[in-house]
Tab-separated table of C-alpha atoms in Angstrom:
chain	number	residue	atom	x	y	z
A	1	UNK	CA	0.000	0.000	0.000
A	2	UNK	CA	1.447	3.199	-0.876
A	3	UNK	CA	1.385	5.959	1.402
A	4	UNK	CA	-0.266	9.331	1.186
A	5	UNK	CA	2.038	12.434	-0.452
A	6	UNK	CA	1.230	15.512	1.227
A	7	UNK	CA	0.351	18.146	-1.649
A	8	UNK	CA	2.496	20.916	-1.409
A	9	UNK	CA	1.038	24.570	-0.649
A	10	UNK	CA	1.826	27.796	-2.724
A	11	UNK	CA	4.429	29.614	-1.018
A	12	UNK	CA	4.069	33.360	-0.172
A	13	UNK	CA	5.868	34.349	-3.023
A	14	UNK	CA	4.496	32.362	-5.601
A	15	UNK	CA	1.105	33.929	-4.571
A	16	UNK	CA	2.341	37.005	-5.104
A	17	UNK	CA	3.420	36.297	-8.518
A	18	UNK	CA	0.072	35.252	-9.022
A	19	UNK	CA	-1.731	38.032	-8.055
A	20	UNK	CA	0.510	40.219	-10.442
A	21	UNK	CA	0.026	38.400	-12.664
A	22	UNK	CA	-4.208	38.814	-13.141
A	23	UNK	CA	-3.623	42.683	-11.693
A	24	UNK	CA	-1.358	42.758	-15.188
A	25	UNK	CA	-3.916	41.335	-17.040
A	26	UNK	CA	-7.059	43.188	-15.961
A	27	UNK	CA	-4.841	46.185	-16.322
A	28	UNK	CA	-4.874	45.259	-19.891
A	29	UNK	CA	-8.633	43.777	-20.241
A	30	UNK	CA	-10.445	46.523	-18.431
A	31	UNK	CA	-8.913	49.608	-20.470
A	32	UNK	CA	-10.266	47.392	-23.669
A	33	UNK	CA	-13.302	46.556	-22.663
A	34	UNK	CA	-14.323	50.192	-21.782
A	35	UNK	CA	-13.346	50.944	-25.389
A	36	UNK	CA	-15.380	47.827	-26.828
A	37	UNK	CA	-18.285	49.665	-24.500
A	38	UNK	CA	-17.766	53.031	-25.823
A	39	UNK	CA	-17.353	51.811	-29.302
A	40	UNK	CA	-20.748	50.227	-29.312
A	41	UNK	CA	-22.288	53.207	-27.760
A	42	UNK	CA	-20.869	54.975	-30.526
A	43	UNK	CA	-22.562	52.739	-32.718
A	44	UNK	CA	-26.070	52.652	-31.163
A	45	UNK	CA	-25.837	56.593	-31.185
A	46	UNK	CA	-24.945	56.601	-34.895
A	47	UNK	CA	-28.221	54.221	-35.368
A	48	UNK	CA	-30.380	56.618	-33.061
A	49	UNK	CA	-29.294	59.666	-35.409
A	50	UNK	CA	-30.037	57.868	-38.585
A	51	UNK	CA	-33.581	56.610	-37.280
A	52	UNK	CA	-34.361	60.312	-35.981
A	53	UNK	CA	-33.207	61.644	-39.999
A	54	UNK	CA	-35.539	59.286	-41.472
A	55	UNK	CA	-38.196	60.308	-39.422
A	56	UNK	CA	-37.375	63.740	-40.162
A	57	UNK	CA	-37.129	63.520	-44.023
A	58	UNK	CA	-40.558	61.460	-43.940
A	59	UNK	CA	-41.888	63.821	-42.304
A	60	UNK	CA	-40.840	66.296	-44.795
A	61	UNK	CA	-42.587	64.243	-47.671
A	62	UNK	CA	-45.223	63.777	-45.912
A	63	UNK	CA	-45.832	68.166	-45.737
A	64	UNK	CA	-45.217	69.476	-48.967
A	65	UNK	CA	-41.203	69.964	-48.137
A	66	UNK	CA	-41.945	71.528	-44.584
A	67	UNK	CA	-39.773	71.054	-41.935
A	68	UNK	CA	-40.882	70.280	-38.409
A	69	UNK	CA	-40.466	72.878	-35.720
A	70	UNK	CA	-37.124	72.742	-33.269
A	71	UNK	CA	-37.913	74.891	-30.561
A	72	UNK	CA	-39.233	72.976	-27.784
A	73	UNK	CA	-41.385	74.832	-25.351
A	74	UNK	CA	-44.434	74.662	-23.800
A	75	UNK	CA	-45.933	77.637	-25.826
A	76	UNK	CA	-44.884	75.585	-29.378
A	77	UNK	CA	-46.200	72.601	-27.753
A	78	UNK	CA	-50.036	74.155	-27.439
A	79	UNK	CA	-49.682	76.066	-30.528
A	80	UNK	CA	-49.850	72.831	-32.593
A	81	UNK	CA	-53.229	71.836	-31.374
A	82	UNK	CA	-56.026	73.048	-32.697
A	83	UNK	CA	-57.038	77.082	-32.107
A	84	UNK	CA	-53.074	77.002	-31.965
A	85	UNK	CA	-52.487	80.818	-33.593
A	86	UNK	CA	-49.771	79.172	-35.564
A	87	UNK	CA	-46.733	81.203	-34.327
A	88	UNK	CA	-44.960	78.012	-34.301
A	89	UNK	CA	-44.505	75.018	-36.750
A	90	UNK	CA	-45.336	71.554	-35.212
A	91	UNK	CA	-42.339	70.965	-32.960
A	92	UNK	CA	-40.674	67.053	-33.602
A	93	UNK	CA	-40.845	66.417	-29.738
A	94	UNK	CA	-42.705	68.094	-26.987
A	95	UNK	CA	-41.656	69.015	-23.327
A	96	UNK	CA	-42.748	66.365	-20.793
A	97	UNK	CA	-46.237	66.560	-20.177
A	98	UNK	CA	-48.543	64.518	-17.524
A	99	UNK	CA	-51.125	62.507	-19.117
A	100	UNK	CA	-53.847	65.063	-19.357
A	101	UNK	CA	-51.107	66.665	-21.477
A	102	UNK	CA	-50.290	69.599	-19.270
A	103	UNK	CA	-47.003	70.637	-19.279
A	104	UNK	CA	-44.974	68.480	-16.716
A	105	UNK	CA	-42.395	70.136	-14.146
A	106	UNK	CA	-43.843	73.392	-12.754
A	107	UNK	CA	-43.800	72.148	-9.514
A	108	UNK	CA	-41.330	70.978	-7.522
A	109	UNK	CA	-42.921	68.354	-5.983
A	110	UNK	CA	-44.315	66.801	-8.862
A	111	UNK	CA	-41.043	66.652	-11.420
A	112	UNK	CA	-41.674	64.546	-14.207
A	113	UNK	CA	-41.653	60.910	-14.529
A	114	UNK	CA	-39.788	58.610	-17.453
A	115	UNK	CA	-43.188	58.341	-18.131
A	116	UNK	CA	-43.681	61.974	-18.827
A	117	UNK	CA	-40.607	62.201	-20.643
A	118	UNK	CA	-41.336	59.008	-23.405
A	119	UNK	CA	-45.013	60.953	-23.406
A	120	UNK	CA	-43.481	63.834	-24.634
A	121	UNK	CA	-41.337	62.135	-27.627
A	122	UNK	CA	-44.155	60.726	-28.433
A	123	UNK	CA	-46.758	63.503	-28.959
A	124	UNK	CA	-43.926	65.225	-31.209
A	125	UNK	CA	-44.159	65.094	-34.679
A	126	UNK	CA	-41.554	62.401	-35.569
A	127	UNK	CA	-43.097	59.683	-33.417
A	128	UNK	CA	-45.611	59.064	-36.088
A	129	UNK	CA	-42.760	57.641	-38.095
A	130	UNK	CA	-40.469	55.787	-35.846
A	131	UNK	CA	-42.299	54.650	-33.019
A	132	UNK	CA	-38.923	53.621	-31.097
A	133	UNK	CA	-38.443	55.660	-27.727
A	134	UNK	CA	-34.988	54.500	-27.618
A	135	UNK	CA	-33.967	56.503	-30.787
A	136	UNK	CA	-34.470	59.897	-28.513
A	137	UNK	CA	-31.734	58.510	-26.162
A	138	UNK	CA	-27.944	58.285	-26.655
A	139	UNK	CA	-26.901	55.223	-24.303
A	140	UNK	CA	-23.916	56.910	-23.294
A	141	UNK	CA	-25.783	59.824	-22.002
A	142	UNK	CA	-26.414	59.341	-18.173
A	143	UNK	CA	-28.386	62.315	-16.914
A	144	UNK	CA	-31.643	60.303	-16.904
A	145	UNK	CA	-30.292	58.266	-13.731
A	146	UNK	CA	-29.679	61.417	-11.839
A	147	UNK	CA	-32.157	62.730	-9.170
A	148	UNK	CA	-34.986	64.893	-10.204
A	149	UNK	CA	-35.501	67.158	-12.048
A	150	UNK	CA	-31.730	66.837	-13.736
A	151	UNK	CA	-32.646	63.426	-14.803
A	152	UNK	CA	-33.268	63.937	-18.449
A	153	UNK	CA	-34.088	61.421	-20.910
A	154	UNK	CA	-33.699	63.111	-24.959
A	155	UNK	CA	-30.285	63.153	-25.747
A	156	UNK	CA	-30.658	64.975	-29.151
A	157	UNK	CA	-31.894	68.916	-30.199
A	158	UNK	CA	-32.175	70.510	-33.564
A	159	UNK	CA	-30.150	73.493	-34.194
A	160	UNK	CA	-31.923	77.345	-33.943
A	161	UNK	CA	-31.760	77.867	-37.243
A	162	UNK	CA	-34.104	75.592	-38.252
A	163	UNK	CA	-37.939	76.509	-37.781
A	164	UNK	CA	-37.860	77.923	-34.287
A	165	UNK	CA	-39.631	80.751	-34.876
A	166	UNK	CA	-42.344	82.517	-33.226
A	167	UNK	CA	-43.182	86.494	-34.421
A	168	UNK	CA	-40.523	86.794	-37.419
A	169	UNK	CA	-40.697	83.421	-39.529
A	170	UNK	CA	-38.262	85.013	-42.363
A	171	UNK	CA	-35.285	84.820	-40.063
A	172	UNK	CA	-35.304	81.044	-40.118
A	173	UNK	CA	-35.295	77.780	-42.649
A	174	UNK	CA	-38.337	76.783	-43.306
A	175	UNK	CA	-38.724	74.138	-46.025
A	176	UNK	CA	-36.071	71.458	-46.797
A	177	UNK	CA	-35.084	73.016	-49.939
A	178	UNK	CA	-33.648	75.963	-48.127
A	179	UNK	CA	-30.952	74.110	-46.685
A	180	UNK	CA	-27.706	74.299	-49.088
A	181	UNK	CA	-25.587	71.407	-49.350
A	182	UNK	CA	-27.354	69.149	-47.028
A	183	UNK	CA	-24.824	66.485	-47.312
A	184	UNK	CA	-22.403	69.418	-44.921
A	185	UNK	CA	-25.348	70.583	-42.977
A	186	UNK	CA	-26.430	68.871	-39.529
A	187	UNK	CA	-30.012	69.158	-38.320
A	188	UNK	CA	-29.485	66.398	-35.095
A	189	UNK	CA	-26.853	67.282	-32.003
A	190	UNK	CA	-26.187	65.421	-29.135
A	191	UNK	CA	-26.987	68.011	-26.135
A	192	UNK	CA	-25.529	68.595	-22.896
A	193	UNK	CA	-28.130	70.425	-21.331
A	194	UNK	CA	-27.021	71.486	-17.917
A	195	UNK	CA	-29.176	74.377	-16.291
A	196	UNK	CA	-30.352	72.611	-13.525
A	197	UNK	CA	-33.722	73.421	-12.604
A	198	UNK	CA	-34.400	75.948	-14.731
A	199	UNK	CA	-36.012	73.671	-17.149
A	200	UNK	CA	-36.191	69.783	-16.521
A	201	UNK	CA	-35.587	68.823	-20.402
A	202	UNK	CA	-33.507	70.137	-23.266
A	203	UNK	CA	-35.397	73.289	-23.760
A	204	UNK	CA	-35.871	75.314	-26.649
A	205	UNK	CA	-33.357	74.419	-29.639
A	206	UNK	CA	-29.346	73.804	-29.987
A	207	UNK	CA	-28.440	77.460	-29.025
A	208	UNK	CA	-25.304	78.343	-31.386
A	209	UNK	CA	-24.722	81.154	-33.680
A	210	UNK	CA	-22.403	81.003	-36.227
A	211	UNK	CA	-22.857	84.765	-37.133
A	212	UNK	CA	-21.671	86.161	-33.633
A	213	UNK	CA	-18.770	83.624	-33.652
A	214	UNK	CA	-18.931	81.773	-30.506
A	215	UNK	CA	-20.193	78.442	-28.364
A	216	UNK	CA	-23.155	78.580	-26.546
A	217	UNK	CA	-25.110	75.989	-25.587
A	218	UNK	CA	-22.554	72.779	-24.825
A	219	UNK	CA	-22.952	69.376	-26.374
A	220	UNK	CA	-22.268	66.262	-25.451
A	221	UNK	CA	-18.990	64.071	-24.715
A	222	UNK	CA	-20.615	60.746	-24.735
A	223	UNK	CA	-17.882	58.853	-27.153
A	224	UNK	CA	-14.306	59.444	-26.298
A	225	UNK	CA	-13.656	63.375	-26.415
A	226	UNK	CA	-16.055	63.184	-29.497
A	227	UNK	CA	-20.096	63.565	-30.620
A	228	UNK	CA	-22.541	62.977	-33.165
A	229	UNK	CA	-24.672	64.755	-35.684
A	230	UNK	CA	-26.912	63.831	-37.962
A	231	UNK	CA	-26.649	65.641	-41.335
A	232	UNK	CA	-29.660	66.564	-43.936
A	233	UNK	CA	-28.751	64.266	-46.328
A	234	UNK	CA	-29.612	61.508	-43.865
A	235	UNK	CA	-26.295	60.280	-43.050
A	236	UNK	CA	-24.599	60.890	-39.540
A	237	UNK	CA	-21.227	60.879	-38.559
A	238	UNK	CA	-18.671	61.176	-35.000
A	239	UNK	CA	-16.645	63.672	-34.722
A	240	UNK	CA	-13.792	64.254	-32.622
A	241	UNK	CA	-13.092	66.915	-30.809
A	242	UNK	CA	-9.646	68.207	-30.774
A	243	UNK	CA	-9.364	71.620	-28.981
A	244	UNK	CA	-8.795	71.155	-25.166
A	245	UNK	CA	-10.897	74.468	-24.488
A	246	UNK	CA	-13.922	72.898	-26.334
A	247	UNK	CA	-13.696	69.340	-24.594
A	248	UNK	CA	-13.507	71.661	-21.303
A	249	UNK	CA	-15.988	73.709	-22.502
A	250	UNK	CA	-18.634	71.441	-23.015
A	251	UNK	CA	-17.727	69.583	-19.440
A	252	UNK	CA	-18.410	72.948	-17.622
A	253	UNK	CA	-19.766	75.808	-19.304
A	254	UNK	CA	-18.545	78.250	-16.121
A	255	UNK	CA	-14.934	77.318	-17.145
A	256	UNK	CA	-14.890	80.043	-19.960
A	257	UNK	CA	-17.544	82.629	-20.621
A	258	UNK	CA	-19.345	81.563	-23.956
A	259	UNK	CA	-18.694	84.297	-26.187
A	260	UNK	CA	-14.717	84.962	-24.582
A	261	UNK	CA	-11.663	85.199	-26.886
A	262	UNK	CA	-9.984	82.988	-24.313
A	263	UNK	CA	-11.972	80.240	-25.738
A	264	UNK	CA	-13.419	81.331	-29.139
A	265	UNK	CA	-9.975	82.585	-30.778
A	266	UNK	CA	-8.419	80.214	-33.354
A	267	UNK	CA	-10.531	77.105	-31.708
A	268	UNK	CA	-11.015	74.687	-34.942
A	269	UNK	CA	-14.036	73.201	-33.516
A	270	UNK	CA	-16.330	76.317	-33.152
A	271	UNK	CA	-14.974	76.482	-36.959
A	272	UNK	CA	-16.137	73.064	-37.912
A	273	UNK	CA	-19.000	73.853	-36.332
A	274	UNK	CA	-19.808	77.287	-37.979
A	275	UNK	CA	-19.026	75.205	-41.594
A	276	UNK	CA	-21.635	72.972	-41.007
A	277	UNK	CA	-24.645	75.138	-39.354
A	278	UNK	CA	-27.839	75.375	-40.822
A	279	UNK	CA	-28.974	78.554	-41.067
A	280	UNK	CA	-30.103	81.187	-43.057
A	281	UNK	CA	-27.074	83.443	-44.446
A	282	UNK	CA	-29.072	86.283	-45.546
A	283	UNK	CA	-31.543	86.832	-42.379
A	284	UNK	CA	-28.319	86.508	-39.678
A	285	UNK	CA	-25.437	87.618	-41.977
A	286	UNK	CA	-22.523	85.933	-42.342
A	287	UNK	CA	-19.813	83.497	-40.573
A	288	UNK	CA	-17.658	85.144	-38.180
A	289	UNK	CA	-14.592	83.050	-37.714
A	290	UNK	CA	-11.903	84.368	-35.194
């Protein structure tokens, strides 16, 4: 009968080599698998952006070439029903609203729901012709997790210059066939809307002006220093940002002022951006690059 071996323990320092070793390799795995994540956030985005274009340029078919409204507000949302006085075009999304339709959020006890905030995707213009509440979201965009009333769902605005108007119409695009070179132009930004209280969604339109040569409104960083946009042709794109003012910028607007030369002067992102911006040259003038 043979007798029993004792199995010989790890020592101390073969442990430790053991433990460097997996702290090497999730060194390694975890960087990569954080950009696999990212990447594929990229690419839902990209989808979202495409889906919301479609909707758009059906829409556009679908009214004689008329674009739908960008200016999200409550008095834009009423106008479109009927006895609306038609200062507004029918806006593509509306402000949360509460089931009976009222505006949701003027009180703070009673923010809006996720509820309130799919109900008002869906009484915008758009739904009609994508029925998918996950196009209005980017999945890298995490406010809608945060505490009331910062925790906003839509991810995406249309720029000012396209139908926002109220009591002068002429200063703005109107129809589809206004826009020049659409393939250049975007219509869909991701939006990093980030005055607290003040309004619980992503009021009003994309706020930038390519005539007074600054940033205004910040968008968002939701793919690696970079965003998305969705163009008028119907294609959308990433881009990467690649001034350090702009990426800190659009993490805190109070870190520059939005019109200062400290972040406006020779800053080849507010250029890109002024290239592609929608708007009408002969109501707001021209480009002011600095």
């Amino acid at each position: 009968m043979c007798p029993y071996r004792t199995r010989k323990a790890f020592t101390l320092i073969e442990l430790l080599i053991v433990i460097a070793i997996v702290a090497l390799l999730l060194s390694v795995l975890i960087p990569a698998l954080n950009s696999a994540r990212r990447f594929a956030t990229s690419a839902a985005c990209l989808f979202n952006q495409k889906g919301l274009m479609r909707s758009y340029s059906l829409y556009i078919e679908a009214n004689e070439g008329k674009i739908p409204g960008g200016r999200i507000i409550p008095e834009a949302m009423y106008d479109s029903l009927p006895g609306g006085d038609n200062r507004w075009p029918p806006i593509w999304v509306w402000p949360p609203v509460y089931a009976n339709l009222a505006y949701a959020g003027t009180r703070d006890s009673d923010w809006p729901t996720i509820e309130d905030r799919y109900r008002g995707c869906q009484r915008g213009v758009l739904w009609p012709y994508n029925e998918n509440i996950k196009l209005y979201h980017c999945p890298g965009d995490k406010q809608y997790v945060q505490p009331s009333p910062r925790n906003r769902y839509r991810s995406y605005s249309i720029h000012r210059g396209l139908a926002v108007y109220d009591s002068n119409p002429n200063k703005d695009i109107r129809t589809y066939n206004q826009i020049t070179s659409p393939g250049a132009k975007y219509v869909f930004v991701e939006e990093y809307y980030d005055f607290g209280a003040n309004y619980n969604y992503n009021h009003n339109s994309w706020d930038f002006e390519p005539w007074e040569g600054d940033f205004h409104d910040p968008l968002g960083l939701y793919h690696l220093e970079a965003s998305t946009f969705a163009f008028a042709d119907g294609h959308a794109e990433k881009h990467k940002w690649k001034d350090e003012r702009t990426l800190k910028y659009f993490s805190d607007r109070n870190s520059y002022g939005a019109g200062s030369n400290e972040l406006c002067a020779g800053n080849e992102d507010l250029a890109w951006l002024q290239r592609g911006c929608p708007y009408d040259m002969n109501s707001h003038g021209p480009i002011v690059f600095r």
